[in-house]
XYZ file of C-alpha atoms in Angstrom:
584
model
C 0.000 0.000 0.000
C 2.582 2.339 -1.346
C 0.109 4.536 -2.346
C -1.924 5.762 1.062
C 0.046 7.870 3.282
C 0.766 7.977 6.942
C -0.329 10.992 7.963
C 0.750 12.873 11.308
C -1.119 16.096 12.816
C 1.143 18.001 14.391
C 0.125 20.066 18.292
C 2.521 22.697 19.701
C 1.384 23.429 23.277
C 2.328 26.692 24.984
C 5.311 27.897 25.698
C 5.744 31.998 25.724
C 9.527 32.443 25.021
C 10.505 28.877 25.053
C 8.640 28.728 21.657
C 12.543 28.637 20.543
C 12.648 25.241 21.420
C 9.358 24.329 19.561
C 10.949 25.761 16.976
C 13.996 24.138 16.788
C 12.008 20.638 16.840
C 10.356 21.697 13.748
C 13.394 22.829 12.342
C 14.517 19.280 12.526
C 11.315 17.671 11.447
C 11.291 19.397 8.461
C 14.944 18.852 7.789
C 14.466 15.299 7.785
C 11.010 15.096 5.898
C 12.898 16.883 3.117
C 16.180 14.816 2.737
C 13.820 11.735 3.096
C 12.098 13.143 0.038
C 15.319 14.065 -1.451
C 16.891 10.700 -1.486
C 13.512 8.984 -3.131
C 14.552 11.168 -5.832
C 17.813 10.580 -6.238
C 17.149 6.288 -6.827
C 19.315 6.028 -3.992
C 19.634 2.565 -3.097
C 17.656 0.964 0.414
C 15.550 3.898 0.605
C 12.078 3.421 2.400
C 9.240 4.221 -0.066
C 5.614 4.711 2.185
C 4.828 8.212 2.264
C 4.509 10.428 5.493
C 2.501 13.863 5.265
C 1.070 16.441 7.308
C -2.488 17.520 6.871
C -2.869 19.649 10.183
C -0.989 21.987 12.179
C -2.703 23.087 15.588
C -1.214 24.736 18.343
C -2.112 27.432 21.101
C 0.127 30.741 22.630
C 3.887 30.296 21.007
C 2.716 26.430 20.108
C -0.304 28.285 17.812
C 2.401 30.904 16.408
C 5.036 28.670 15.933
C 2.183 26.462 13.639
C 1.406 29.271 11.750
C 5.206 30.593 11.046
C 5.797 27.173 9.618
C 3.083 27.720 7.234
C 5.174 30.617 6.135
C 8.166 28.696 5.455
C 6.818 25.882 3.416
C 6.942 27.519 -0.073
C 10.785 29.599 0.608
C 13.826 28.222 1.346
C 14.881 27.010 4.888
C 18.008 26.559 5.341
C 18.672 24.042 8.578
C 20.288 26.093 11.243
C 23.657 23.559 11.599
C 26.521 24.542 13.934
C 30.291 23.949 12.391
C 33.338 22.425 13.732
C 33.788 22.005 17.246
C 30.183 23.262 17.732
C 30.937 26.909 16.139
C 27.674 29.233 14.952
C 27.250 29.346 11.702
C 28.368 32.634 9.932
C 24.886 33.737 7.798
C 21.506 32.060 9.001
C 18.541 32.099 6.709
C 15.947 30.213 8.640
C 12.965 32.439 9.495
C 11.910 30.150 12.365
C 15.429 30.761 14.169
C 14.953 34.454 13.299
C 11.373 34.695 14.730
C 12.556 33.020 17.706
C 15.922 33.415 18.472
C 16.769 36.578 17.178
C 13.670 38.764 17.457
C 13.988 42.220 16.905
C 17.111 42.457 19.126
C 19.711 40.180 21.283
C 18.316 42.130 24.578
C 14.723 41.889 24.916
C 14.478 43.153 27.957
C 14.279 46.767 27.052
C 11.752 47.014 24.712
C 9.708 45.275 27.008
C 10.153 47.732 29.204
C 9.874 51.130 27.040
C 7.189 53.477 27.788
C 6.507 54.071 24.345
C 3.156 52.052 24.121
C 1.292 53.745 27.590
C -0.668 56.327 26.251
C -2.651 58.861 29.208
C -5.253 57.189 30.864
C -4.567 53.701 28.537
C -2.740 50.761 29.779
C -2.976 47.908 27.880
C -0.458 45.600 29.287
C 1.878 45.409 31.660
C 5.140 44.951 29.036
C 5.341 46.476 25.916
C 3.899 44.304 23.261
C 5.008 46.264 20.184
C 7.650 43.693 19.405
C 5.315 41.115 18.866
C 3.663 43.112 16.118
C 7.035 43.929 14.542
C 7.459 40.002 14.778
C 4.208 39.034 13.102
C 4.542 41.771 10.308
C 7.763 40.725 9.033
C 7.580 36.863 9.876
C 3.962 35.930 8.493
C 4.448 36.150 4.536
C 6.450 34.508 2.135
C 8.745 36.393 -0.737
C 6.815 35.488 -4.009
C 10.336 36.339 -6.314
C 11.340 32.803 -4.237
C 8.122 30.904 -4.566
C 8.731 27.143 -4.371
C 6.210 24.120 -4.562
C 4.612 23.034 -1.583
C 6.784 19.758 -0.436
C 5.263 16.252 -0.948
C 5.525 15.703 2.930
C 2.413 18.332 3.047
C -1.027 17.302 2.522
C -2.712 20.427 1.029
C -4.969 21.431 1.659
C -2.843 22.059 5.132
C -5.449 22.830 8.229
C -3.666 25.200 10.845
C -5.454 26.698 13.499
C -4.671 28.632 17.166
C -6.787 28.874 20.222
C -7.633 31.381 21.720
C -9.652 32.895 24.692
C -12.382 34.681 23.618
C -13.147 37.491 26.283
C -16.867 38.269 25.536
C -17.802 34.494 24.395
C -19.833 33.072 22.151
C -23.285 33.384 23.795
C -25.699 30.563 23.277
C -28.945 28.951 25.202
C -30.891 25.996 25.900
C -34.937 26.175 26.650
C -36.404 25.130 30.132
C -39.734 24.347 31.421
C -41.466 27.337 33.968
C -44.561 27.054 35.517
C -46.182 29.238 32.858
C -43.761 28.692 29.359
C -40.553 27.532 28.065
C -37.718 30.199 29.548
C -33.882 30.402 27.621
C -31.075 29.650 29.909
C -28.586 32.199 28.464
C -24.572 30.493 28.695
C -21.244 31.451 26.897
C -18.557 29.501 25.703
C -15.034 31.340 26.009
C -13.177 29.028 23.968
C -12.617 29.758 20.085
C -9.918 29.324 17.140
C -8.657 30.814 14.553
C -9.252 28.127 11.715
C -6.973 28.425 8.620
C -6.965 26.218 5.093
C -3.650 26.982 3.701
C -3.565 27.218 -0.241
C -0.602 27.769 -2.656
C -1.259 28.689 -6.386
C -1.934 25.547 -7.351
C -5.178 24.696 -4.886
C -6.912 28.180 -5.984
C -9.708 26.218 -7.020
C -9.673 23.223 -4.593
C -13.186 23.185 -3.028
C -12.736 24.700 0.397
C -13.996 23.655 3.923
C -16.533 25.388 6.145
C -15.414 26.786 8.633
C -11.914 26.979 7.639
C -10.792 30.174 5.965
C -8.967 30.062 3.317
C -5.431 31.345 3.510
C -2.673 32.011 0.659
C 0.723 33.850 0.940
C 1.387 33.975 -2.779
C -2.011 35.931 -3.163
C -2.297 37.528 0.510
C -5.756 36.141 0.954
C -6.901 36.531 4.530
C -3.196 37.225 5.870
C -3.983 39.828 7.869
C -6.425 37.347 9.311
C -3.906 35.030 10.111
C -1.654 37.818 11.575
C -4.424 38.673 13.812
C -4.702 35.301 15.130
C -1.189 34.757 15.829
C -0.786 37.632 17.764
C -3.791 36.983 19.794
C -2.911 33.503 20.786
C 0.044 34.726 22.457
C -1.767 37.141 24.196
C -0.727 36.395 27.609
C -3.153 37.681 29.721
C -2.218 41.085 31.647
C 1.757 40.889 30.772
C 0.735 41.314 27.145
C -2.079 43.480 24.980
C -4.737 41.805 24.423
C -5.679 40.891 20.934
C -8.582 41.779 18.389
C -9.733 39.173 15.291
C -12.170 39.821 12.736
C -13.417 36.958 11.206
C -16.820 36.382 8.370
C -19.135 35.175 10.545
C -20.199 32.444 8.098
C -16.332 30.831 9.245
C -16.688 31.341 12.762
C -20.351 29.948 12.705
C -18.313 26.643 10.773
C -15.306 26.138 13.312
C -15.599 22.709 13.502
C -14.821 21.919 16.539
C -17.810 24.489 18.471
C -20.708 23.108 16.033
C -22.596 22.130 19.686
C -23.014 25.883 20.268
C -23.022 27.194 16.497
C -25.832 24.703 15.412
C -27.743 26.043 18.360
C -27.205 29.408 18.189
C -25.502 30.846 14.771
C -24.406 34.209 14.898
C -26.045 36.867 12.717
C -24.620 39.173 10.751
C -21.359 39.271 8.228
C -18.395 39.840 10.396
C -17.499 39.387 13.911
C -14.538 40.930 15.915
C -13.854 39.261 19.113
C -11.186 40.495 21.852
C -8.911 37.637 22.728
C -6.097 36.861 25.498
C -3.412 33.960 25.291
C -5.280 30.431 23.561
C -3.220 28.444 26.062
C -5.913 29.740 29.255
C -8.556 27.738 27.901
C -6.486 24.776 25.806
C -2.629 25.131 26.156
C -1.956 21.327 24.487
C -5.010 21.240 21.546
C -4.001 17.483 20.567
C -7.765 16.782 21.158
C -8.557 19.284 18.200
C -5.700 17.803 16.090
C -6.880 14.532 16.497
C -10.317 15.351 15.575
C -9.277 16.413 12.204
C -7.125 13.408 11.788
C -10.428 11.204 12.665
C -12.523 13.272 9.973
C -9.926 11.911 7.010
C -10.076 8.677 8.674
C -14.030 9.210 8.324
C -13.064 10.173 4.796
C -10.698 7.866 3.168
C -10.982 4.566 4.974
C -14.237 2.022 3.493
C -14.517 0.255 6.973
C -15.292 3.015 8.666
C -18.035 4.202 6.379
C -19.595 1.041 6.651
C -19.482 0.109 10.536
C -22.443 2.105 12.891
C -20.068 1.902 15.728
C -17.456 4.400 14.146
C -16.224 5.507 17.113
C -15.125 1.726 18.036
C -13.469 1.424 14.742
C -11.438 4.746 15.165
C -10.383 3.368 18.332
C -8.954 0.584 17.230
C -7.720 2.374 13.476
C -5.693 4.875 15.890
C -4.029 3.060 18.951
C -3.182 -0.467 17.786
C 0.383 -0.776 15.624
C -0.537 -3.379 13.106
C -3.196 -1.067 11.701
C -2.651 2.396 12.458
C -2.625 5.108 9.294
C -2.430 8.206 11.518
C -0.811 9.458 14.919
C -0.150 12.804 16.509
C 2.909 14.179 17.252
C 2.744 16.930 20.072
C 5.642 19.212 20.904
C 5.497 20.241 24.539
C 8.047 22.366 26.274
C 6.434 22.065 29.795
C 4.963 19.173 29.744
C 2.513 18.391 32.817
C 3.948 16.463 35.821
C 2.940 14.811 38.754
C 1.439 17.842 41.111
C 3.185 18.168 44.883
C 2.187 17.887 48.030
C -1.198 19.680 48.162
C -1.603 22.943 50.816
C -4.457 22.124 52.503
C -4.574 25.723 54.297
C -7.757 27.940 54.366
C -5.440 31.633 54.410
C -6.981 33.175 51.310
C -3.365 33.840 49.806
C -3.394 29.852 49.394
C -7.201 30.003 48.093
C -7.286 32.524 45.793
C -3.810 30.769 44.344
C -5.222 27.186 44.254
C -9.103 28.916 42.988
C -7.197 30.502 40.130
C -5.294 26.921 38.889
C -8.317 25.062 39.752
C -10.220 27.247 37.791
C -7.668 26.647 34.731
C -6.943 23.320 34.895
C -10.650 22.508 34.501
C -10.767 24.730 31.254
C -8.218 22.701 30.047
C -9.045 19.213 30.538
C -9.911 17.272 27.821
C -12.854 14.752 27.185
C -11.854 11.141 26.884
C -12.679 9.781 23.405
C -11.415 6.507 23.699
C -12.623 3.546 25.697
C -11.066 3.296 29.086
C -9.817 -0.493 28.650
C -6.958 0.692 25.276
C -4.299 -0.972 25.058
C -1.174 -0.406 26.932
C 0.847 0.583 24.013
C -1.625 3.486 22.756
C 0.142 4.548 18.693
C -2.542 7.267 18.110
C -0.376 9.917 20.033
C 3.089 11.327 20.965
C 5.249 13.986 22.601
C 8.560 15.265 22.204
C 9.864 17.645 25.266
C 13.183 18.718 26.391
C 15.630 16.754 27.653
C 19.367 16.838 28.358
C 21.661 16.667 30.631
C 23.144 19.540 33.062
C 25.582 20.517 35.202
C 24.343 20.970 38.557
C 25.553 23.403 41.232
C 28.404 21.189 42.349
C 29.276 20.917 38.458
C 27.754 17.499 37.726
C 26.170 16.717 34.783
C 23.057 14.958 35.657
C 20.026 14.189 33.348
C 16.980 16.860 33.061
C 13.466 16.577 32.151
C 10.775 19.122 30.794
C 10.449 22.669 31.837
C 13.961 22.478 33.974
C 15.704 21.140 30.610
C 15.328 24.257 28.533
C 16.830 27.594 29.757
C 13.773 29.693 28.477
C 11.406 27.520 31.664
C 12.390 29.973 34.384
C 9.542 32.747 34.859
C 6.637 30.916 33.571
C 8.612 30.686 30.282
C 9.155 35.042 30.425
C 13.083 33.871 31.282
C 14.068 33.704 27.199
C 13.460 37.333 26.960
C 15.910 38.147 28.964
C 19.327 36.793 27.117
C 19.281 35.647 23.821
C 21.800 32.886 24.601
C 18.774 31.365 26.444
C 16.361 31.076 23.073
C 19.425 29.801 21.560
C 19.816 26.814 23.599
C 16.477 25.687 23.594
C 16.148 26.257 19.477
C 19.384 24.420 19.174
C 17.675 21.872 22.308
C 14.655 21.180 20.398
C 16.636 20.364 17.111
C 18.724 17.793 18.795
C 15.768 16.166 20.954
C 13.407 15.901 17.480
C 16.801 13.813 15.859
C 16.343 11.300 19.230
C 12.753 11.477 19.170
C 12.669 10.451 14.961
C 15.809 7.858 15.189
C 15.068 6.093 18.585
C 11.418 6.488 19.686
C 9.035 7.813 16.845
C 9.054 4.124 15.840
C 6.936 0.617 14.968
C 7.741 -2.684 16.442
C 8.939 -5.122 13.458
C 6.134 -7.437 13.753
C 3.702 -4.804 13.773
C 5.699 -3.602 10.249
C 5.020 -6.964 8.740
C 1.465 -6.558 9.179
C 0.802 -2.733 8.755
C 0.155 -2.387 4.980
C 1.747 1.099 4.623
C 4.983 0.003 6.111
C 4.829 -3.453 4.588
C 4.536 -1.823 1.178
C 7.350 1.183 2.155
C 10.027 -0.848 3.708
C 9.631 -3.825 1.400
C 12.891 -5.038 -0.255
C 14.826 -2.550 2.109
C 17.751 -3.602 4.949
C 16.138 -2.568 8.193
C 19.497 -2.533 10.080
C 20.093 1.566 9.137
C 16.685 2.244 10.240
C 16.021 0.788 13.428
C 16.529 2.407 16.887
C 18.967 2.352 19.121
C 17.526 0.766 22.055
C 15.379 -1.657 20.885
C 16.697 -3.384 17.634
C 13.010 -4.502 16.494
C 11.981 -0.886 16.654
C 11.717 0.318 13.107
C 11.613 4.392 12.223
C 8.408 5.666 10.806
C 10.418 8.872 9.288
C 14.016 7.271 8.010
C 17.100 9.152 9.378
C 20.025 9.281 6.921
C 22.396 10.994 9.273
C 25.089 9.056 11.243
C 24.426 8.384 15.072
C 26.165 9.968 17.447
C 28.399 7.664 19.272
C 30.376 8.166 22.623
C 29.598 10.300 24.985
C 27.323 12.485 26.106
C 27.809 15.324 23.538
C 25.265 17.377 21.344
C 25.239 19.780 18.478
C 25.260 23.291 20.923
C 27.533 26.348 20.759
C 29.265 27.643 23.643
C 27.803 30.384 25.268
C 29.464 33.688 26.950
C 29.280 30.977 30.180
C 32.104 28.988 28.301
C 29.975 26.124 28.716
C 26.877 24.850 26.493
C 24.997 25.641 29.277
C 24.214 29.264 29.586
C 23.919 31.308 32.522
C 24.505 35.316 33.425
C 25.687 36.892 36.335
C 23.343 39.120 38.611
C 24.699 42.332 36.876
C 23.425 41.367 33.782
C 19.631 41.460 35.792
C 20.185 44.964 38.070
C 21.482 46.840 35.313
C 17.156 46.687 34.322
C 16.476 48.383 37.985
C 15.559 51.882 36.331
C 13.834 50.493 33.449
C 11.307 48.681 36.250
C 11.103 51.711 37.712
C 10.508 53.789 35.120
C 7.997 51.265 33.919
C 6.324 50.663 37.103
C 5.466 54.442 37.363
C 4.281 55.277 34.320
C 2.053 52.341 34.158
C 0.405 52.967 37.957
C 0.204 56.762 36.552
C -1.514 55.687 33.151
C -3.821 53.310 33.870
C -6.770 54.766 34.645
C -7.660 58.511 34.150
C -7.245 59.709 37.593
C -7.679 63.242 38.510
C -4.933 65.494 38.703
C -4.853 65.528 42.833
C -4.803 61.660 42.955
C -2.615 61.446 39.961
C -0.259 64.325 42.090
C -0.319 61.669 44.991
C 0.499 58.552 42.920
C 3.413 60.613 41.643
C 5.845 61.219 44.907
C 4.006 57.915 46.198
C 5.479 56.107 42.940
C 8.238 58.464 42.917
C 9.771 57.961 46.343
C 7.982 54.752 47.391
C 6.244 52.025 45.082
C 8.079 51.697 42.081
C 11.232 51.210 44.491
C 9.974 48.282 46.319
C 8.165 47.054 43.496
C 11.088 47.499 41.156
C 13.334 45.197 44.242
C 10.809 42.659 44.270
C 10.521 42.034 40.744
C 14.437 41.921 40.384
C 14.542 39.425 43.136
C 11.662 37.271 41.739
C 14.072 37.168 38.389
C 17.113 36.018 40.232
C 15.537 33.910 42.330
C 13.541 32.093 39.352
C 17.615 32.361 38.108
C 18.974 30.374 40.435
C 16.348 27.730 40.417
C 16.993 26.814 36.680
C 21.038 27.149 37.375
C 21.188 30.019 34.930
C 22.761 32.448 37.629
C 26.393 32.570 38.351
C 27.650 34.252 41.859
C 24.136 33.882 43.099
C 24.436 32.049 46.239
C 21.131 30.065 48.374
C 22.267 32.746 51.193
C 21.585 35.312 48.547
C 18.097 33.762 47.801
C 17.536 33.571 51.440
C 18.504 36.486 52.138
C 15.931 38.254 49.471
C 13.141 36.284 50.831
């Protein structure tokens, strides 16, 4: 079954700044999707045949950006971001997810997170400056049409992207109830929503297109601005950064597939709709529900026994999660991936309330509904997850393995902790490159017997030596995607530059953090000045009580949370526990 193609729909959960590493993974992914393409060409001898493609991109906050900046890319060159000779930084880069990433508009973020320049009188909008994430999405999202180049054969196109986001005023909808004297509405609002794209190239301008899926082209601009607008506004994190308008038809929203319960209920009227939206990740931070969805619906599509069967929920089940049959999976890339929650606080002082009310209160927008049966197999095939992982010199200098958030130097702060070096987005970009090569050569895999009865792997890796393409740990472990590249042998040494640490771990001393002191003060006035129109006596008062008072303790505080958050993640040098003590 050379023919029908695996297909894998791609999640990127949220990540604020530590996007970098998302993007290095799909750096990689693409890398190797293209030379695996490039030696089918060639004749090259021993080269697996199936096909792999990608028919959906999803993703929410950086995760949803990210998605949508690899749409960009798909029809320009990218050039893989490789490091030279003992580990040195290349000399030109022309890879526009290392630039929207790594690079931003500057190597120091820190100020122009912190200039004034966006607080208008009386008009707040955030508590950093956004402006750099507009300067981001205005150069990033577009391609250059004088360098307009095929969509690759490892994309299904029509490609579905989408972000989610956190709609502020909802979608209002209602059920009826019985009164004693007539049927009453029962008036409710959903607060979840996405920004659904169906991404064209001049070929597919007159491909039938999907409702509620708006149809998006770089070569002709169509509904770009659109997508720009839903980029931003999935990274919206909530209070640190503007909040985000979209204006959509209302004919797409009414179609987003995935909120037809409340659209078939209550449509919206009218032609457009323009909703105010925060940071997608508040209401669904890892979207591999969503993904999957849309990988079911071509399942739905393509596959005969599923047509046929009443039950197709059953048959999906077992289509999805069982080796010897599967046609599909999902890949999600997740820089903090959940863990196992601590010790609870069981205390009744409202600090601890209000703290635990607000996660609560989160966590239960995010959790997903179970789709599949509770008694799946133990070795479920329909999903998987790349995260960070490496190893790291701890503060005694021993290297010592490290998993998730604590892996990539862009965790500390919530994930805020990239913006402040650029050696920090650089590790994790360079991170995520190196973790996708594991996660495609050693673990993104199918067990051998489960090859010899899959038809799609039968038919790709028929008449081909297995040896080069199984993994490392498990010799009957064959790779889905076949990596050319040699393994790394010996010890425990990756593709990473050395930073201004001298090591490939990087870290800053506290001067690099207190030289920002005036900045947060500066900031810290002009925002308790600005953000409501006081009148001129109270705004007098808020003055010398800023002046001489506030933004000084306010301004020590945050510096100490920074350094503090520092120290956790090992990124601090000179920083001692007394120090942290001390601060607390």
């Amino acid at each position: 079954m050379k023919d029908k193609p695996f297909r894998i729909g791609i999640c990127m959960a949220g990540a604020v700044s530590a996007g970098a590493y998302t993007a290095g993974v799909m750096d990689y992914l693409l890398e190797a999707l293209a030379e695996w393409e490039k030696q089918k060409a060639s004749g090259a001898a021993n080269v697996p045949q199936h096909q792999v493609v990608i028919p959906v991109m999803g993703g929410a906050s950086a995760g949803g950006m990210t998605a949508m900046l690899t749409a960009t890319v798909l029809n320009n060159t990218l050039e893989p971001v490789h490091l030279g000779p003992e580990n040195q930084r290349p000399a030109k880069i022309n890879n526009k997810l290392y630039d929207s990433w790594v690079k931003l508009i500057a190597d120091d973020m820190f100020p122009k997170l912190l200039s004034n320049a966006d607080i208008k009188s009386g008009k707040v909008e955030s508590l950093l400056n956004s402006g750099f994430i507009d300067e981001v999405a205005e150069r990033m999202i577009c391609c250059t049409q004088k360098d307009w180049l095929p969509t690759p054969a490892y994309i299904e196109t029509p490609l579905k992207l989408f972000t989610t986001l956190s709609n502020l005023e909802g979608f209002k909808y209602n059920t009826n109830f019985n009164s004693t004297h007539n049927r009453q509405l029962y008036n409710m609002a959903v607060h979840n929503d996405y920004g659904c794209f169906e991404l064209f190239d001049k070929s597919m301008d007159s491909f039938p297109k999907t409702k509620g899926w708006i149809a998006l082209n770089f070569q002709t601009n169509e509904n770009v601005s659109t997508a720009k607008e839903a980029a931003m506004a999935t990274g919206a994190f909530p209070i640190g950064l503007k909040a985000r308008l979209v204006n959509r038809n209302a004919a797409d929203v009414n179609g987003i597939p995935f909120l037809q319960d409340v659209f078939n209920n209550t449509p919206i009227m009218g032609k457009t709709v323009q909703t105010l939206n925060i940071d997608g990740g508040m209401i669904n931070n890892e979207p591999f529900d969503k993904v999957r969805v849309v990988l079911d619906d071509i399942s739905k599509e393509h596959n005969p026994k599923i047509k046929r069967v009443a039950d197709k929920q059953k048959a999906l089940n077992e289509l999805n999660c069982l080796y010897a049959n599967f046609e599909n999976t999902v890949i999600m890339i997740d820089p903090f991936p959940s863990v196992e929650s601590g010790k609870f606080d069981f205390s009744t002082a409202i600090p601890n309330v209000i703290g635990k009310t607000l996660l609560a209160m989160i966590s239960q927008m995010r959790a997903k509904r179970i789709t599949y049966t509770a008694a799946m197999v133990s070795s479920d095939a329909s999903q998987y997850i790349i995260s960070p992982s490496r190893k790291i010199p701890n503060k005694q200098g021993v290297l010592e393995p490290v998993y998730g958030e604590k892996a990539i130097a862009c965790g500390n702060l919530g994930g805020f902790g990239g913006f402040l070096h650029k050696d920090f987005r650089e590790h994790d970009y360079y991170l995520g490159r190196f973790n996708c090569e594991i996660f495609l050569r050693d673990y993104f895999t199918i067990p051998e017997d489960d090859l010899a009865l899959n038809p799609i792997f039968t038919g790709g890796y028929q008449s081909v030596d297995l040896k080069p393409f199984r993994s490392s740990d498990d010799k009957k472990q064959i790779q889905i995607i076949p990596i050319f590249t040699e393994r790394r042998i010996g010890d425990y040494k990756f593709p990473m530059p050395n930073f201004t640490s001298g090591t490939n771990w990087p870290t800053i001393i506290e001067r690099d953090i207190d030289r920002f002191s005036g900045a947060i003060r500066d900031r810290v006035q002009k925002v308790i000045l600005n953000i409501a129109s006081w009148s001129w006596i109270v705004k007098a008062f808020l003055f010398f009580g800023s002046q001489f008072v506030l933004k000084r303790i306010i301004a020590n505080k945050v510096l100490t949370i920074i350094k503090d958050s520092l120290y956790d993640w090992n990124l601090i040098s000179g920083y001692t526990p007394e120090d942290k003590e001390n601060n607390t």
